[in-house]
XYZ file of C-alpha atoms in Angstrom:
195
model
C 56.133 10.864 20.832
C 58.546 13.611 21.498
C 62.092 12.667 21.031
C 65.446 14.644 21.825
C 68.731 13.213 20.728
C 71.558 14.828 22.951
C 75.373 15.055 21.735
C 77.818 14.376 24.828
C 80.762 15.625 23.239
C 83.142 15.147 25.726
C 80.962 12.671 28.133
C 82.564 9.737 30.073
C 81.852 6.645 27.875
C 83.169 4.422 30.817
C 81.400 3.912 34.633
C 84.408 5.576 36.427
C 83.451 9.071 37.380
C 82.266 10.336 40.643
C 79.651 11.805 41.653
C 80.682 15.309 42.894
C 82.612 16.003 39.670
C 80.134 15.380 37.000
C 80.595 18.724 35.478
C 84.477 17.923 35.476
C 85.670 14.269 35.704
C 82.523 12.981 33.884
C 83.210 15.229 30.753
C 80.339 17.463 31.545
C 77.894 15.226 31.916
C 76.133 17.440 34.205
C 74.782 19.014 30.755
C 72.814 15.918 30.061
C 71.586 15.512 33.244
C 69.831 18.814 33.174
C 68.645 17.934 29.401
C 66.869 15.000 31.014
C 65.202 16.913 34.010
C 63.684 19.164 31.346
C 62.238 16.574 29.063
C 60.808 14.430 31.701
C 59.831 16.414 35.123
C 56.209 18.296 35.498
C 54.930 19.369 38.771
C 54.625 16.101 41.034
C 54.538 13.861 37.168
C 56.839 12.726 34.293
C 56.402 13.134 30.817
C 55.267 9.607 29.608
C 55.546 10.708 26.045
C 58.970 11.465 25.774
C 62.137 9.759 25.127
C 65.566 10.670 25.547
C 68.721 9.454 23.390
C 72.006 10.435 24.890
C 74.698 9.850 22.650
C 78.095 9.555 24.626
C 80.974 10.808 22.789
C 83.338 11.540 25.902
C 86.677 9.318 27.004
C 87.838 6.276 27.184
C 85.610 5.761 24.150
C 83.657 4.453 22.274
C 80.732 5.876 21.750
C 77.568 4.953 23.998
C 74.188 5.538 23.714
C 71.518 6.049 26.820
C 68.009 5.917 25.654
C 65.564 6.894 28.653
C 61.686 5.591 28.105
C 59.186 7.944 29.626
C 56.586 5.273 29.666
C 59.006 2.860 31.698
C 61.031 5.702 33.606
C 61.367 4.807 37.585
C 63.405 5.709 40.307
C 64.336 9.099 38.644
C 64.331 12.417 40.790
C 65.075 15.645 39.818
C 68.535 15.679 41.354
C 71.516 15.488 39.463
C 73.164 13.512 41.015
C 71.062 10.612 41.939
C 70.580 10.846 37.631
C 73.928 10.712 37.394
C 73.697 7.270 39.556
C 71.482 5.852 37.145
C 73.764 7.052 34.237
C 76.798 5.446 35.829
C 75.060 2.464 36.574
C 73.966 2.019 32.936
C 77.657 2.685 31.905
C 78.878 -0.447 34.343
C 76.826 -2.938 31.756
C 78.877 -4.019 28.944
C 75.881 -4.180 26.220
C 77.203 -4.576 22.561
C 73.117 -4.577 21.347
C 70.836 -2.371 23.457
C 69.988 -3.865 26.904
C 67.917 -2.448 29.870
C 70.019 -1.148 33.102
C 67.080 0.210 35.068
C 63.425 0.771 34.269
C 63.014 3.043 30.898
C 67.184 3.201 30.599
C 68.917 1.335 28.061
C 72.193 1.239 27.140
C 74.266 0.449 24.136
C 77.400 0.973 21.766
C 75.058 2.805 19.346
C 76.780 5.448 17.386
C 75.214 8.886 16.723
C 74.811 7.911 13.195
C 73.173 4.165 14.052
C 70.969 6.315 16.244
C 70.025 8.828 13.434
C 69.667 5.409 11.102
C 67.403 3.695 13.819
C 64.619 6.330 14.135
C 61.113 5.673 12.603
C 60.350 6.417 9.277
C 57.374 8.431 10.014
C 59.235 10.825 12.227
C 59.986 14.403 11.507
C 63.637 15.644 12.477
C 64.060 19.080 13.951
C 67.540 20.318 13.999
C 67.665 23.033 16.657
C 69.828 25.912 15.460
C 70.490 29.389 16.077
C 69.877 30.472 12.145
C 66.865 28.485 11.605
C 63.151 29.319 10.927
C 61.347 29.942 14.165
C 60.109 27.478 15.922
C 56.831 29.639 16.286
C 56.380 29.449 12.503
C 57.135 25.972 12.117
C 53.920 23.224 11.860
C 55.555 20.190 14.152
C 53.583 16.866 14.231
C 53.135 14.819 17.437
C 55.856 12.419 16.235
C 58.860 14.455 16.460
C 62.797 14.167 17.185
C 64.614 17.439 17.555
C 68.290 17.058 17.874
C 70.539 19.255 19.925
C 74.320 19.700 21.209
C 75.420 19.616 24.497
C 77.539 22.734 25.431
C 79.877 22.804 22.215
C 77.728 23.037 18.364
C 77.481 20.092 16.395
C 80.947 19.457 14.377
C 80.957 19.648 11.253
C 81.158 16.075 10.223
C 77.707 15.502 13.186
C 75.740 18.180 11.242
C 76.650 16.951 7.273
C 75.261 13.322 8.483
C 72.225 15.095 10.114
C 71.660 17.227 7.230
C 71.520 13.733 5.166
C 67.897 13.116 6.668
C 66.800 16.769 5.613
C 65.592 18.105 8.933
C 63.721 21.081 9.812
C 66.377 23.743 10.919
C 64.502 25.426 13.578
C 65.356 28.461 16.457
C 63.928 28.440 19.224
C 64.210 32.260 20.126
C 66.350 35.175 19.505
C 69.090 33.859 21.745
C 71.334 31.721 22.313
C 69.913 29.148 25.105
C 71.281 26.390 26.942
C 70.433 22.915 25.818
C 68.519 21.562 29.066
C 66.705 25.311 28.512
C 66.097 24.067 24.688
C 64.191 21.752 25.940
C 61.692 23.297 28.110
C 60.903 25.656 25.645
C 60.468 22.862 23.277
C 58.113 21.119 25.572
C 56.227 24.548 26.416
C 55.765 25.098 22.739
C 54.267 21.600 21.970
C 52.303 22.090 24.978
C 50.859 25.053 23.920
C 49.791 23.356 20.721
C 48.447 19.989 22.488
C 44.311 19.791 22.677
């Protein structure tokens, strides 16, 4: 299983955005969107091994938490907008505990720290970082979460709580890279090492 875990920062917590302004009235949640057309979308397939964990830090508050299922995933297209349909529509249930919206996307009021608290024991956490070890050098098993930021770096308090779990710190490249653009290279990588 390859996991990402996705800071919103500033992303709309609440269902009442539109969708023309996602990179502006929904708190940039246009970032997000992107970060989940990289993880799931091949040529005419989707990624069944991957999950996505959004964590929504935006206004009115509080936090929620969209978790998208590869294995489940329907009725998403590589649009942005009709994702950000399936976002909003996720954001209109009021789920205290994790509860299904659509096919392979759940929501709930999951903090980013309940979410770091919730993953499996046997996974390995990547931290992706500018001034880590490169990702090139780095042995990665098949059950993996790498956790990223959206557009803005991890505050300070985000990355003490991360560093709790003692992740990998890896880079993915000489660069600096956009997060959706994290991801495909992430994906090529493990790709690359798949049998």
């Amino acid at each position: 299983m390859r996991r990402f875990i996705i800071i919103g920062h500033k992303a709309a917590t609440a269902a009442d955005f539109k969708l023309d302004d996602l990179a502006g009235g929904a708190g940039r949640l246009d970032v997000l969107l992107r970060c989940i057309n990289s993880a799931f979308f091949l040529s005419h397939d989707l990624r069944k091994d991957v999950e996505v964990i959004l964590v929504l830090q935006g206004p009115p508050g509080p936090a929620r938490t969209i978790r998208l299922v590869g294995s489940e995933l329907r009725y998403l297209n590589p649009d942005e907008r009709s994702t950000g349909a399936l976002i909003r529509n996720a954001l209109m249930k009021d789920a205290r505990t994790e509860e299904r919206s659509t096919p392979g996307i759940y929501v709930s009021t999951r903090t980013y720290q309940d979410v770091l608290g919730l993953l499996d024991e046997g996974t390995e956490i990547v931290y992706l970082k500018e001034d880590g070890a490169d990702i090139r050098d780095t042995e990665l098993p098949e059950n993996v979460t790498f956790v990223l930021s959206d557009h803005m770096d991890l505050t300070p308090d985000e990355e003490g709580l991360l560093l709790r779990y003692e992740p990998k710190v890896v880079k993915l490249g000489p660069v600096s890279y956009h997060a959706d653009h994290c991801i495909t290279i992430v994906n090529n990588e493990l790709d690359r090492r798949s049998p």
